[in-house]
XYZ file of C-alpha atoms in Angstrom:
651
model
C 0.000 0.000 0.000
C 1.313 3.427 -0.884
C 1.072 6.831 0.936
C -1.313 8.877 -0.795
C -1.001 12.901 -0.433
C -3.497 14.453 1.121
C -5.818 17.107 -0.584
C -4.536 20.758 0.184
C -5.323 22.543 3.494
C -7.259 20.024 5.845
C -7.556 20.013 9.923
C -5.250 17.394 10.472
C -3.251 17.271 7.946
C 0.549 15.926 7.578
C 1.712 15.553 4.524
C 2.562 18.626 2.236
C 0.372 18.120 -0.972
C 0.907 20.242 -4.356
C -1.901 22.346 -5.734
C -2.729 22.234 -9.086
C -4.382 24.659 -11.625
C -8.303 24.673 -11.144
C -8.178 24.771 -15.068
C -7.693 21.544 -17.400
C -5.636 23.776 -20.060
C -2.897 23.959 -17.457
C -1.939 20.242 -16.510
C 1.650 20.205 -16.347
C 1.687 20.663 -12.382
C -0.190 16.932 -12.793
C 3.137 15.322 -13.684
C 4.729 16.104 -10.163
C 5.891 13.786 -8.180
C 5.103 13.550 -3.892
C 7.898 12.324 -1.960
C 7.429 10.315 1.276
C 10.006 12.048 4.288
C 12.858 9.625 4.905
C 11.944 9.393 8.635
C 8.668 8.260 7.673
C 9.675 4.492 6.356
C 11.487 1.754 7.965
C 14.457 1.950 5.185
C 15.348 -1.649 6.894
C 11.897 -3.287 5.442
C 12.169 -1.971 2.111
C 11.659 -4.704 -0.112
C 14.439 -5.958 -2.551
C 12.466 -4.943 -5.834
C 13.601 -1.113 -6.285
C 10.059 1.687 -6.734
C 8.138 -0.430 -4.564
C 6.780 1.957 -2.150
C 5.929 1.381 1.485
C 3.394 2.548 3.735
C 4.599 5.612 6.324
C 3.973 5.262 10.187
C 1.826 8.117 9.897
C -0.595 6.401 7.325
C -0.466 3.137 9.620
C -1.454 5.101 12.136
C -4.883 6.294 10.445
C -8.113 4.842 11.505
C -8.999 1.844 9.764
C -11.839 2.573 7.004
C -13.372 -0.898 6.971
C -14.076 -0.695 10.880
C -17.437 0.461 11.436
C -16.686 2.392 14.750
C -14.436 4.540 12.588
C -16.948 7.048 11.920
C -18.871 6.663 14.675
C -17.925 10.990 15.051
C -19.380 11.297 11.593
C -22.815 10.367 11.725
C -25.026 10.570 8.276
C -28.359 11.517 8.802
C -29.629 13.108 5.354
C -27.988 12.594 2.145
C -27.987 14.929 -0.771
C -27.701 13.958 -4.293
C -27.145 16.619 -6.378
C -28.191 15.244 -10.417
C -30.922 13.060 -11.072
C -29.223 11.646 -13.831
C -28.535 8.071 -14.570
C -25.896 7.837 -11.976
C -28.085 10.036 -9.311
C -31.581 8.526 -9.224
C -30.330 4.712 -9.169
C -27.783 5.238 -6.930
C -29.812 6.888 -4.632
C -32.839 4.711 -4.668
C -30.882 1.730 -3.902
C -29.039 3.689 -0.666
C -32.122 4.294 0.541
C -33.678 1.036 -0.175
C -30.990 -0.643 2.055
C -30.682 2.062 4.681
C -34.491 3.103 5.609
C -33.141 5.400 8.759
C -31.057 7.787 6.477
C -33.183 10.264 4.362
C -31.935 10.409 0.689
C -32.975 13.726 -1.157
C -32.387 14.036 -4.887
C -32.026 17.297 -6.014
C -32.320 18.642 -9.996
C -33.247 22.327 -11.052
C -34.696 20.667 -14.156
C -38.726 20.420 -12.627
C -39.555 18.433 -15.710
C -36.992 15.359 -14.727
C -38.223 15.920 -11.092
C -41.729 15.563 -11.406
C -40.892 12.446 -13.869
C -38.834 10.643 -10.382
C -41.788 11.472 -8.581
C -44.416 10.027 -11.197
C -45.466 6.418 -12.498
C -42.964 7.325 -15.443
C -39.809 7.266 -14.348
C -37.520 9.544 -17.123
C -35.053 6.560 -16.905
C -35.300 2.991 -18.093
C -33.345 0.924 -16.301
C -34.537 -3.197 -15.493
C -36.035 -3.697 -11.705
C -35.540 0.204 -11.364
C -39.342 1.080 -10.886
C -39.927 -1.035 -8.029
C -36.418 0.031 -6.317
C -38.000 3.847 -6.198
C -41.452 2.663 -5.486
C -40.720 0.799 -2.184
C -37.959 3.772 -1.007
C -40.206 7.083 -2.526
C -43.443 5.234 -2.154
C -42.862 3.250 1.424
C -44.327 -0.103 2.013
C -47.706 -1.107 4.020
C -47.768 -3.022 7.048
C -48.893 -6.806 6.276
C -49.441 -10.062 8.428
C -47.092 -13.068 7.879
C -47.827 -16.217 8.641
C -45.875 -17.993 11.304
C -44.806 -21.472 11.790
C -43.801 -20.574 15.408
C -46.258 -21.234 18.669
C -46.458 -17.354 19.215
C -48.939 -17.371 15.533
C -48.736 -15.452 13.016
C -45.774 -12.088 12.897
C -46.759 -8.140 11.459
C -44.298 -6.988 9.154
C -44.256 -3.171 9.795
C -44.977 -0.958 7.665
C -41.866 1.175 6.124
C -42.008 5.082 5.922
C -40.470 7.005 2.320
C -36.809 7.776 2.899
C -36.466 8.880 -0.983
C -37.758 12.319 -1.898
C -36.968 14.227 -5.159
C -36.940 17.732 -5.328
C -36.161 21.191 -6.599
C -34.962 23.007 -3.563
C -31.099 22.297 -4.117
C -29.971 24.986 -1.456
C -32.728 24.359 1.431
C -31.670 20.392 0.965
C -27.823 21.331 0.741
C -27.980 23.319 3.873
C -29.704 20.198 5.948
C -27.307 17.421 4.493
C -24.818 15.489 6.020
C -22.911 14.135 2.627
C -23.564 15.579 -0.525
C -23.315 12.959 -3.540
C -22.082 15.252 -6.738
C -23.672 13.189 -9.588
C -24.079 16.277 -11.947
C -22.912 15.918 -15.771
C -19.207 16.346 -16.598
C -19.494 16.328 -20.824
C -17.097 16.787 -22.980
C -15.980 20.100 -24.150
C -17.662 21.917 -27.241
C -15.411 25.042 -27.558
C -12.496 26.666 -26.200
C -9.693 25.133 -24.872
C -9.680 21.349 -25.742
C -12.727 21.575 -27.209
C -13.573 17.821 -27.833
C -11.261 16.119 -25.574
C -11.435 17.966 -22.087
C -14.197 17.404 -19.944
C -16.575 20.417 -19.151
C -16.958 20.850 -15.407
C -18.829 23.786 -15.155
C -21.797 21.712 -13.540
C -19.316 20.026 -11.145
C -18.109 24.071 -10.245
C -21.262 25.072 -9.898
C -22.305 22.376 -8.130
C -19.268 23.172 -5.621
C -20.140 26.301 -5.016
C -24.070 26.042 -4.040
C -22.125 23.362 -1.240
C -19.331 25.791 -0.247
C -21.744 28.699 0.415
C -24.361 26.499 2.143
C -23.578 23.423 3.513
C -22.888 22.798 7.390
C -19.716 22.421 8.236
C -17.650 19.225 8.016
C -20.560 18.090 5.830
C -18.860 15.175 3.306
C -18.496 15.391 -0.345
C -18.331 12.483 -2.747
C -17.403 12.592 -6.136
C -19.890 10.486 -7.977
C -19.847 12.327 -11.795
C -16.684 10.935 -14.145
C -14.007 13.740 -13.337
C -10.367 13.704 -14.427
C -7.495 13.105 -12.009
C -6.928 16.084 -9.216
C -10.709 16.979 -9.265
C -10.260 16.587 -5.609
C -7.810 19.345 -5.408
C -10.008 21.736 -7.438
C -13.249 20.646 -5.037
C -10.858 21.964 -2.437
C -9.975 25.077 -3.878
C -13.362 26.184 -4.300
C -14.351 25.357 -0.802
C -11.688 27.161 0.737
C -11.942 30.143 -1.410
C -16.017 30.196 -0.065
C -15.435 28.905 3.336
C -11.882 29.372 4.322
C -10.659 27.191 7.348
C -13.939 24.998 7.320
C -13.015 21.409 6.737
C -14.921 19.730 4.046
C -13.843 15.839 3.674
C -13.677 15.201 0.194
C -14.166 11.351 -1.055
C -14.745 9.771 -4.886
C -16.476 6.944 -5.186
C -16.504 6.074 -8.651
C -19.211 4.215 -9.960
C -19.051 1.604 -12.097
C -22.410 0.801 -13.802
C -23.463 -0.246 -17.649
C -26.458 0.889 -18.790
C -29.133 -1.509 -18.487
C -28.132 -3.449 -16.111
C -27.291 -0.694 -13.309
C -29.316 -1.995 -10.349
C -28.135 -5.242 -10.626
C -24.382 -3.327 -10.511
C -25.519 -1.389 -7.942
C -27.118 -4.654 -6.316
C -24.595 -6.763 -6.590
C -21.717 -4.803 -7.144
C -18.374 -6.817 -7.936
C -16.612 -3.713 -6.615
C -16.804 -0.301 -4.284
C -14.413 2.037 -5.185
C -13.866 4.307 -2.168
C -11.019 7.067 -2.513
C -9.898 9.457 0.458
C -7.312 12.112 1.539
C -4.693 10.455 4.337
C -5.885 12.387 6.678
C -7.789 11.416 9.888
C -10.815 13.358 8.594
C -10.705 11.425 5.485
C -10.620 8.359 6.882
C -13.442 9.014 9.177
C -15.660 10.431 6.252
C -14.684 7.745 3.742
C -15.235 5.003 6.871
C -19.306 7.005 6.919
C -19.767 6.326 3.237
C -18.165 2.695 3.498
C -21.032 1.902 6.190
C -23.854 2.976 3.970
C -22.744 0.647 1.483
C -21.800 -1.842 4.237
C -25.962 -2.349 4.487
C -25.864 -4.689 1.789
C -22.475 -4.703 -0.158
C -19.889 -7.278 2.274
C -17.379 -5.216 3.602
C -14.383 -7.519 1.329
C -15.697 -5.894 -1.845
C -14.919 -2.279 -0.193
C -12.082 -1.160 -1.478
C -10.497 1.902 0.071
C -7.701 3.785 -2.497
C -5.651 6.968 -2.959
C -8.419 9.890 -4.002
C -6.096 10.101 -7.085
C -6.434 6.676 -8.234
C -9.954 6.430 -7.152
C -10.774 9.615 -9.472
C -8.256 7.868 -12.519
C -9.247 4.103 -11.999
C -12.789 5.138 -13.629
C -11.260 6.770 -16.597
C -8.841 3.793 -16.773
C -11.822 1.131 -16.932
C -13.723 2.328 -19.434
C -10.705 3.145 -21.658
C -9.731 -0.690 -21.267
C -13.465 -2.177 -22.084
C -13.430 0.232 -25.227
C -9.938 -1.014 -25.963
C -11.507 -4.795 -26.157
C -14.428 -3.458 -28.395
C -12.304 -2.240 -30.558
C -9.670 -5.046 -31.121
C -12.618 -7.468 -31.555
C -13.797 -5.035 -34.505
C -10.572 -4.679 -35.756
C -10.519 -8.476 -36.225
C -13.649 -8.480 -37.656
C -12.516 -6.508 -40.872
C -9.995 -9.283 -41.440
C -12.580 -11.286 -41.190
C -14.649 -9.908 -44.024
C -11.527 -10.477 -46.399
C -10.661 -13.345 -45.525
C -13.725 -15.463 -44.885
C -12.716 -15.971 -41.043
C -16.011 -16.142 -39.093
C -15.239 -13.271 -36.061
C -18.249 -14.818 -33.479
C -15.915 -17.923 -33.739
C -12.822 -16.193 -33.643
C -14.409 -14.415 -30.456
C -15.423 -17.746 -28.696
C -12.177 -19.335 -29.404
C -10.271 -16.660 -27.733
C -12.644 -16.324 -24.752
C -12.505 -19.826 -23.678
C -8.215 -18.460 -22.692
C -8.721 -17.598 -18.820
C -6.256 -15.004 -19.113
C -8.806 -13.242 -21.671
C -12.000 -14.176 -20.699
C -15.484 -13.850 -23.125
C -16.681 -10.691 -21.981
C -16.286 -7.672 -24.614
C -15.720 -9.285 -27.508
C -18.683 -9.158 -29.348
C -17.946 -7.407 -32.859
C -20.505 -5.068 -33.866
C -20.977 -1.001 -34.734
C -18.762 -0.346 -31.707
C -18.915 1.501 -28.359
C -21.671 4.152 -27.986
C -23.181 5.973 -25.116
C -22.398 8.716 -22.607
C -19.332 6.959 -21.410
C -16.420 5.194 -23.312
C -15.940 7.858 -26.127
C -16.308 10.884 -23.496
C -13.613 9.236 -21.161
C -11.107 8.306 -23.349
C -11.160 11.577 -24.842
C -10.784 12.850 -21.564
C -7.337 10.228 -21.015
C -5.993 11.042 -23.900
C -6.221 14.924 -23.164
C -4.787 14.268 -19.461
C -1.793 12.378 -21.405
C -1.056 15.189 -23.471
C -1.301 17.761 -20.725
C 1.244 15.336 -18.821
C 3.555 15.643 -21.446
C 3.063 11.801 -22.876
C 1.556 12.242 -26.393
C 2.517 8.644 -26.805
C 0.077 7.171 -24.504
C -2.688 9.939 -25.765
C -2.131 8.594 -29.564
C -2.270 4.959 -27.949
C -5.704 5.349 -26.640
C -6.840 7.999 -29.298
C -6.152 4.901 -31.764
C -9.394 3.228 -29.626
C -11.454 5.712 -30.580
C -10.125 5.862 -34.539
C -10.935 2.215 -34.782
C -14.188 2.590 -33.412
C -15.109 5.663 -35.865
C -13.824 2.975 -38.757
C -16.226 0.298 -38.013
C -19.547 2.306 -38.093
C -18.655 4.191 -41.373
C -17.683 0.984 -43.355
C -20.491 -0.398 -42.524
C -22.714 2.430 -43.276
C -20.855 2.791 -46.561
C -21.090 -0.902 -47.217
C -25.038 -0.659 -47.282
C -24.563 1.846 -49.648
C -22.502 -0.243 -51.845
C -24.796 -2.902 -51.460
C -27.489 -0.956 -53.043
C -26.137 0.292 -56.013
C -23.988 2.743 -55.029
C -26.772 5.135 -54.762
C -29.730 5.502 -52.396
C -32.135 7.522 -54.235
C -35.399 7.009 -54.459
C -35.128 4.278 -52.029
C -36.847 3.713 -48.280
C -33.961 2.542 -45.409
C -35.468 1.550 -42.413
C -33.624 1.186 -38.956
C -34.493 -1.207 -35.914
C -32.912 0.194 -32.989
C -31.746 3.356 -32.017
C -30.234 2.785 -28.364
C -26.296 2.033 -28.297
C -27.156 -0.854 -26.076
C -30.610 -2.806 -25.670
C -32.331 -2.588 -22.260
C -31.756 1.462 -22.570
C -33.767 4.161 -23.757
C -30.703 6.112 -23.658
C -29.990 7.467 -27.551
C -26.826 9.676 -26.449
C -23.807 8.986 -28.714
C -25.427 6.279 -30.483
C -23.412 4.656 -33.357
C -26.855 4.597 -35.121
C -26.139 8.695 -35.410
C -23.117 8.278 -37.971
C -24.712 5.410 -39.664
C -27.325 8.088 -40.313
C -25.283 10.602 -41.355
C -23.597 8.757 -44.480
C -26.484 7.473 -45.404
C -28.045 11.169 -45.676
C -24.901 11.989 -47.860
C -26.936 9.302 -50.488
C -30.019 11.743 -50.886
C -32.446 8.329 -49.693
C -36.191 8.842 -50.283
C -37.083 7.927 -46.659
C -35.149 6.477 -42.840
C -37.626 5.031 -41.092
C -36.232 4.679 -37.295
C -38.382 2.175 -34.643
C -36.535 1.833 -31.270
C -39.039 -0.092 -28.268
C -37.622 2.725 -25.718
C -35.818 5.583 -26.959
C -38.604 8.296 -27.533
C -39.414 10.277 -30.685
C -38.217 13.196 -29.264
C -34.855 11.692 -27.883
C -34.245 10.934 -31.562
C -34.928 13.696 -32.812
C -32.769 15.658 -30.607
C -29.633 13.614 -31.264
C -30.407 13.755 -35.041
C -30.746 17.714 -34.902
C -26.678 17.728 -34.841
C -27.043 17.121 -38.508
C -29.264 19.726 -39.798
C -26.500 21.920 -40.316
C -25.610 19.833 -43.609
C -28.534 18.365 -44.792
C -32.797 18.305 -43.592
C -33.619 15.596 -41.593
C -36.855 15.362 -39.913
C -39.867 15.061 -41.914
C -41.563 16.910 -43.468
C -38.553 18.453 -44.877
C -36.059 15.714 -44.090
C -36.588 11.983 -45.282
C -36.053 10.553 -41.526
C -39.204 9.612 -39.687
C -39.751 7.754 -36.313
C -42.040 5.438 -35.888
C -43.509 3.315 -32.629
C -44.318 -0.078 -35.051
C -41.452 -2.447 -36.642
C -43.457 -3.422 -38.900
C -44.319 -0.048 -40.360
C -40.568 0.956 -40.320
C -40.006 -2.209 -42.562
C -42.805 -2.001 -44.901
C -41.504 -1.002 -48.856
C -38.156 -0.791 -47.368
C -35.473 -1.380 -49.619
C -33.148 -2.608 -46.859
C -33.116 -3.183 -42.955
C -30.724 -2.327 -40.884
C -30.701 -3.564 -37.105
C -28.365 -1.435 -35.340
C -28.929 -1.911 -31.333
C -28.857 -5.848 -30.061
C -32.895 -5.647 -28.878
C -33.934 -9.235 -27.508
C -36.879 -8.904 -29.732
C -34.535 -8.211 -33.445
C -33.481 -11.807 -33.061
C -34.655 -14.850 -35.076
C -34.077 -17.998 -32.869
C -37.220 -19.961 -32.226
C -39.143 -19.050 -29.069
C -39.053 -21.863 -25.976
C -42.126 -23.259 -26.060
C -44.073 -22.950 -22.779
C -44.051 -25.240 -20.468
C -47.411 -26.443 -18.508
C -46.333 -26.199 -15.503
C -44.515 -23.733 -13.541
C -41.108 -22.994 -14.406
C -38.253 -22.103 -11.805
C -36.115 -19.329 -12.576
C -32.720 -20.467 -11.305
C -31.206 -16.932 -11.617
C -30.220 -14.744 -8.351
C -28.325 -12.192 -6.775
C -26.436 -14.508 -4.490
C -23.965 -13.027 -2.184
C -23.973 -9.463 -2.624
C -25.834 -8.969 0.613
C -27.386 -10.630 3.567
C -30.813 -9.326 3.522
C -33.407 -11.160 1.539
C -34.914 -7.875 -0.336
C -32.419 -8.740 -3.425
C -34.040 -12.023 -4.210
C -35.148 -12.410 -7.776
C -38.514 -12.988 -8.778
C -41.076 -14.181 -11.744
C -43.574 -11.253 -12.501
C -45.823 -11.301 -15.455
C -46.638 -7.377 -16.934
C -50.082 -6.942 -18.982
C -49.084 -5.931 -22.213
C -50.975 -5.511 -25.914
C -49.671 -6.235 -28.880
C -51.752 -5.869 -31.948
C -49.739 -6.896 -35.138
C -48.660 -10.077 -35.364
C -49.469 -12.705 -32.697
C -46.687 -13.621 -31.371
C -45.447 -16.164 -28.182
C -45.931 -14.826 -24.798
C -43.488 -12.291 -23.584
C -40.497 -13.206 -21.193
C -41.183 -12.951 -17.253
C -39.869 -9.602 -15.795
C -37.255 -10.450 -12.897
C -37.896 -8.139 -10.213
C -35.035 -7.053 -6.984
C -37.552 -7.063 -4.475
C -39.132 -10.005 -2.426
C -42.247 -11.935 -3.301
C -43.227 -10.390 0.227
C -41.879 -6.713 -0.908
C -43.839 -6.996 -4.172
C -46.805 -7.582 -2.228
C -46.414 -4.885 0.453
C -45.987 -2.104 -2.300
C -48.505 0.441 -2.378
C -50.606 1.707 -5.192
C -48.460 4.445 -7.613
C -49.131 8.036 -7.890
C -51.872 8.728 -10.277
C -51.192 10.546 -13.555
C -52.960 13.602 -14.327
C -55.643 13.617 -16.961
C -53.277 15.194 -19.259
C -50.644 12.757 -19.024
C -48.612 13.083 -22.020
C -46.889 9.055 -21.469
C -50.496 7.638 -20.517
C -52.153 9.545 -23.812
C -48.995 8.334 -26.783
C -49.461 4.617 -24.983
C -52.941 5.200 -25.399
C -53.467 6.110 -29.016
C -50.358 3.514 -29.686
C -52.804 0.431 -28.350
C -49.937 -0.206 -26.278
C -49.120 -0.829 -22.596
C -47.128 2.271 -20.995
C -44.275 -0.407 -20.326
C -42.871 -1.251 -23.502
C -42.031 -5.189 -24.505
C -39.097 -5.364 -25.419
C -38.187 -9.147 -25.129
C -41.011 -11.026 -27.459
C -39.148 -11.588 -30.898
C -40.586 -9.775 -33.811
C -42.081 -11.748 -36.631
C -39.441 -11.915 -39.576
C -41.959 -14.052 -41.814
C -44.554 -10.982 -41.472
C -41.512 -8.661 -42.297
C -40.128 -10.875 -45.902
C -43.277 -10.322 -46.883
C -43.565 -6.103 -46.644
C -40.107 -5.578 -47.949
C -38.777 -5.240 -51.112
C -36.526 -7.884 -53.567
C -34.088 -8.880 -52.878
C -35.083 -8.271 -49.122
C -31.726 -7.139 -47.841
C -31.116 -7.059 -44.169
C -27.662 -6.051 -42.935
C -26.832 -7.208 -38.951
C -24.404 -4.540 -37.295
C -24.828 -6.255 -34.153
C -24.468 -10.179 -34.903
C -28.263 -11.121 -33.508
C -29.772 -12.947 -36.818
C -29.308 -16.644 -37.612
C -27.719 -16.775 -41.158
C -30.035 -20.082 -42.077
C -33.552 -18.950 -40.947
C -33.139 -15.514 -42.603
C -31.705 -17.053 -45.769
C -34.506 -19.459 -45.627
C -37.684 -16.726 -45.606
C -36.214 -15.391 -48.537
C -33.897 -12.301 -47.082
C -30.290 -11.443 -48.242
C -28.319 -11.035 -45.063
C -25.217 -9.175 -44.516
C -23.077 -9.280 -41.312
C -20.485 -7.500 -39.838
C -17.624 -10.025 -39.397
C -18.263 -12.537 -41.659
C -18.107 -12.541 -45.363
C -20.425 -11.239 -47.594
C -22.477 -14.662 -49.735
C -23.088 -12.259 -52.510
């Protein structure tokens, strides 16, 4: 274990730390070196391998984090969580779920996203989400349970809210004990590193409203994806509001992929917990270990530097995207060569040392995440004076920018060379199924080459992102060329089947359940056990999965019943939750679901009928898989010409 510097200017502080510019132009103070004191280390015990560095008897001395007395003088009544984002509102619904004496308060100045946390519509889509908020916004009523014991039957009593969203950042600032910064940290659009460095003028702001309000000694945890020395800057902006008040400054990474976040959150395989080495820090980062402690074991806690915490994140992501990209590197050699890359990618996975996850080729990495945080490594490395390493990772990115624009410009070579005149429809929008999230989607820059083309019409059907999500993302390119209709030839539409209809080819661009082609299970008569569970994450029985059906109408075609929803809660949670919040008659959700025929929660698991499709498109049917979901043999065999990425084209 190393001895970490401590953030600048602290209570009990003993270790000189450098400051660094509050500015991400100005980086080169980054590159510094801290020395550890000579009379701090047992020169005796240093180890024969030369660099290793060894823990000083003033960091040994520190109170341990994982003990729960440790911040026993830091107690954490009310919680703040400034952003209700998709890091904010998960993360704090599942704190609260698991720790029902702390109030959680999500804060947002946007009313619109507030009032959606605090409706039947949540503004996120995230699997076993809704009844996570329900049961901590909503509370839980008091029920009898049956007892085997000779005392009869036990009351289960019933639990008050602890979650609350709401508008009044400063009145909720000024009341909390930690204050989880969860606010969005974008990349740069102009100025200084303009498409590289990461904008943190939410983050500042963010600081601020906590420097000029919060109670003293009140915690702060770096939740959002900042760059290396955020800390320092946190603490600059505290002390130039509050000078000599100690605010402990923590990051806690998190570490969650979209559409499967609460079973991250649930069942997390890590907690990233990074502190100053100071007493304070040890005490606020022991506070925020507890919380998790309520459900997360206490070995999967790990407690780090503050710098590595706030660089580990950046480092992650930059090493998933780094797979993606390899995989779909291989895949173009593929195509040439008539190597098949999903058996290329098995092969390899079965090696221990690489392991199957990642290396499925498709359009590449999308999202809010990946792109934005390697842009932001490759900007620290040139700030740091190591345009090597930035040129490394800014490779990543190259190859991923490759993959989506041959295979946009392969359609169009497909067809003729020319796309006029001719209808393109699009099945998924998302950069990931199980998301409604259409940020950074590789579907965008599909779009945009195929604009270049002139085509009569883009038909776009996605199960979750909405219309205007779309549209927002696709506005980017109206400075080139008219997109929306009526001017524009791209239209969004809530039916597959219309978006396929007189198309002259399909293109299935986000991995939906419901895009694939193998043969549904046929059901069974009786009832079938659904072996999958969150085992070991926690020792409370709340995380337990369980079978529950949703109501849902489909009108065009029949198809086989939809898959089970697995829910986080209980089968005695599920039936202690109380009724949801009533929508207001003019209930813009209830009213499109309405006039759609369709339930308000979307299906997005029962497969779509690909015979119904052959029949609506146009000869010679072409369907072109950027995401590896269609069998080969039961497309060829209704009559389709399929085109994959990875594998070599039969025509």
């Amino acid at each position: 274990m190393y001895h970490t510097p401590s953030l600048g200017r602290s209570d009990d502080s003993a270790v000189d730390s450098s400051s660094v510019p509050g500015t991400p132009s100005d980086m080169s103070m980054f590159a510094q070196a801290y020395s550890i004191p000579a009379d701090s280390l047992d020169m005796g015990a240093l180890p024969e391998r030369v660099g290793t560095p060894q823990p000083s008897r003033y960091h040994m001395a520190l109170p341990d984090i994982l003990h729960p007395e440790t911040a026993s003088s830091v107690p954490i009544r009310t919680i703040c969580c400034i952003g209700a984002g998709y890091v904010g509102g998960p993360t704090a619904a599942v704190i609260a779920l698991h720790n029902p004496h702390i109030r959680v308060v999500v804060v947002d100045r946007d009313q619109r996203r507030i009032d959606a946390w605090k409706s039947r519509h949540l503004p996120i889509h995230e699997p076993g989400l809704e009844d996570v908020v329900r049961i901590a916004r909503d509370g839980a009523a008091e029920t009898r349970r049956r007892g085997d014991s000779p005392t009869g039957d036990t009351m289960d009593a019933a639990r008050q809210p602890n979650l609350f969203f709401s508008t009044a950042c400063i009145e909720t600032i000024k009341i909390a004990d930690m204050c989880l910064i969860s606010v969005n940290t974008p990349t740069k659009t102009r100025g200084v590193g303009a498409g590289r460095a990461t904008d943190m003028a939410a983050l500042e702001g963010a600081c601020r409203d906590i420097a000029m309000h919060a109670k003293a000694g009140c915690v702060l945890v770096e939740k959002s994806t900042v760059p290396c020395k955020t800390g320092q800057l946190i603490k600059d902006i505290m002390e130039a509001h509050r000078p000599g008040v100690v605010f402990p400054v923590l990051s806690n990474p998190e570490f969650l992929s979209e559409g499967t976040a609460i079973r991250d959150l649930m069942q997390p395989d890590r907690v990233v917990i990074g502190c100053e080495s100071t007493i304070s820090g040890h005490r606020a980062a022991a506070a925020l270990a507890n919380l998790y402690a309520a459900w997360v074991p206490r070995s999967r806690i790990a407690p780090i530097g503050i710098w590595s915490s706030e660089l580990c994140k950046l480092a992650a992501n930059a090493m998933l995207a780094q797979r993606i990209s390899s995989i779909n590197s291989i895949s173009a050699i593929c195509e040439r060569t008539d190597a098949d890359v999903g058996e290329i990618a098995k092969s390899i996975g079965l090696d221990p040392r690489i392991g199957p996850q990642f290396l499925k080729a498709g359009l590449g990495f999308g999202g809010s995440c990946f792109r934005k945080d390697i842009a932001s490594l490759t900007y620290l490395a040139e700030s740091l004076g190591l345009p090597e390493v930035a040129a490394y990772w800014q490779q990543v990115l190259t190859m991923n920018d490759f993959q989506r624009d041959r295979f946009a410009r392969h359609v169009i070579a497909t067809l003729n060379n020319s796309l006029r005149g001719k209808k393109v429809a699009i099945l998924g929008y998302a950069f990931k199924k199980n998301t409604g999230d259409a940020r950074e989607s590789p579907a965008l820059d599909v779009i945009r080459i195929l604009l270049e083309e002139g085509p009569k019409s883009i038909t776009i059907y996605d199960p979750l992102c909405s219309e205007a999500d779309i549209k927002r993302e696709l506005s980017v390119l109206e400075r080139d060329y008219a997109v929306s209709m009526p001017s524009g030839p791209v239209e969004v539409v809530s039916d597959p089947y219309t978006a396929c209809a007189n198309s002259n080819a399909v293109l299935i661009l986000t991995d939906w359940d419901m895009f694939k082609n193998s043969k549904p299970v046929t059901q069974s008569s009786k009832p079938v056990t659904i072996a999958q569970t969150y085992d070991g994450a926690t020792p409370t029985d709340v995380l337990h999965l369980t079978p529950r059906i949703e109501r849902v109408t489909i009108n065009k075609p029949p198809t086989p019943p939809r898959t089970p929803k697995l829910s986080p809660l209980a089968p005695e949670l599920n039936t202690r939750l109380l009724p949801e919040p009533s929508c207001p008659a003019d209930c813009t959700v209830c009213r499109s679901s309405s006039s759609a025929g369709m339930s308000a929660e979307t299906d997005t698991t029962t497969p779509i009928d690909w015979a119904t499709i052959s029949k609506t498109v146009r000869e010679p049917r072409w369907v072109f898989d950027g995401r590896g979901v269609l069998d080969a043999r039961a497309m060829v065999g209704m009559g389709f010409r399929l085109e994959t990425l990875g594998r070599a084209s039969m025509y």
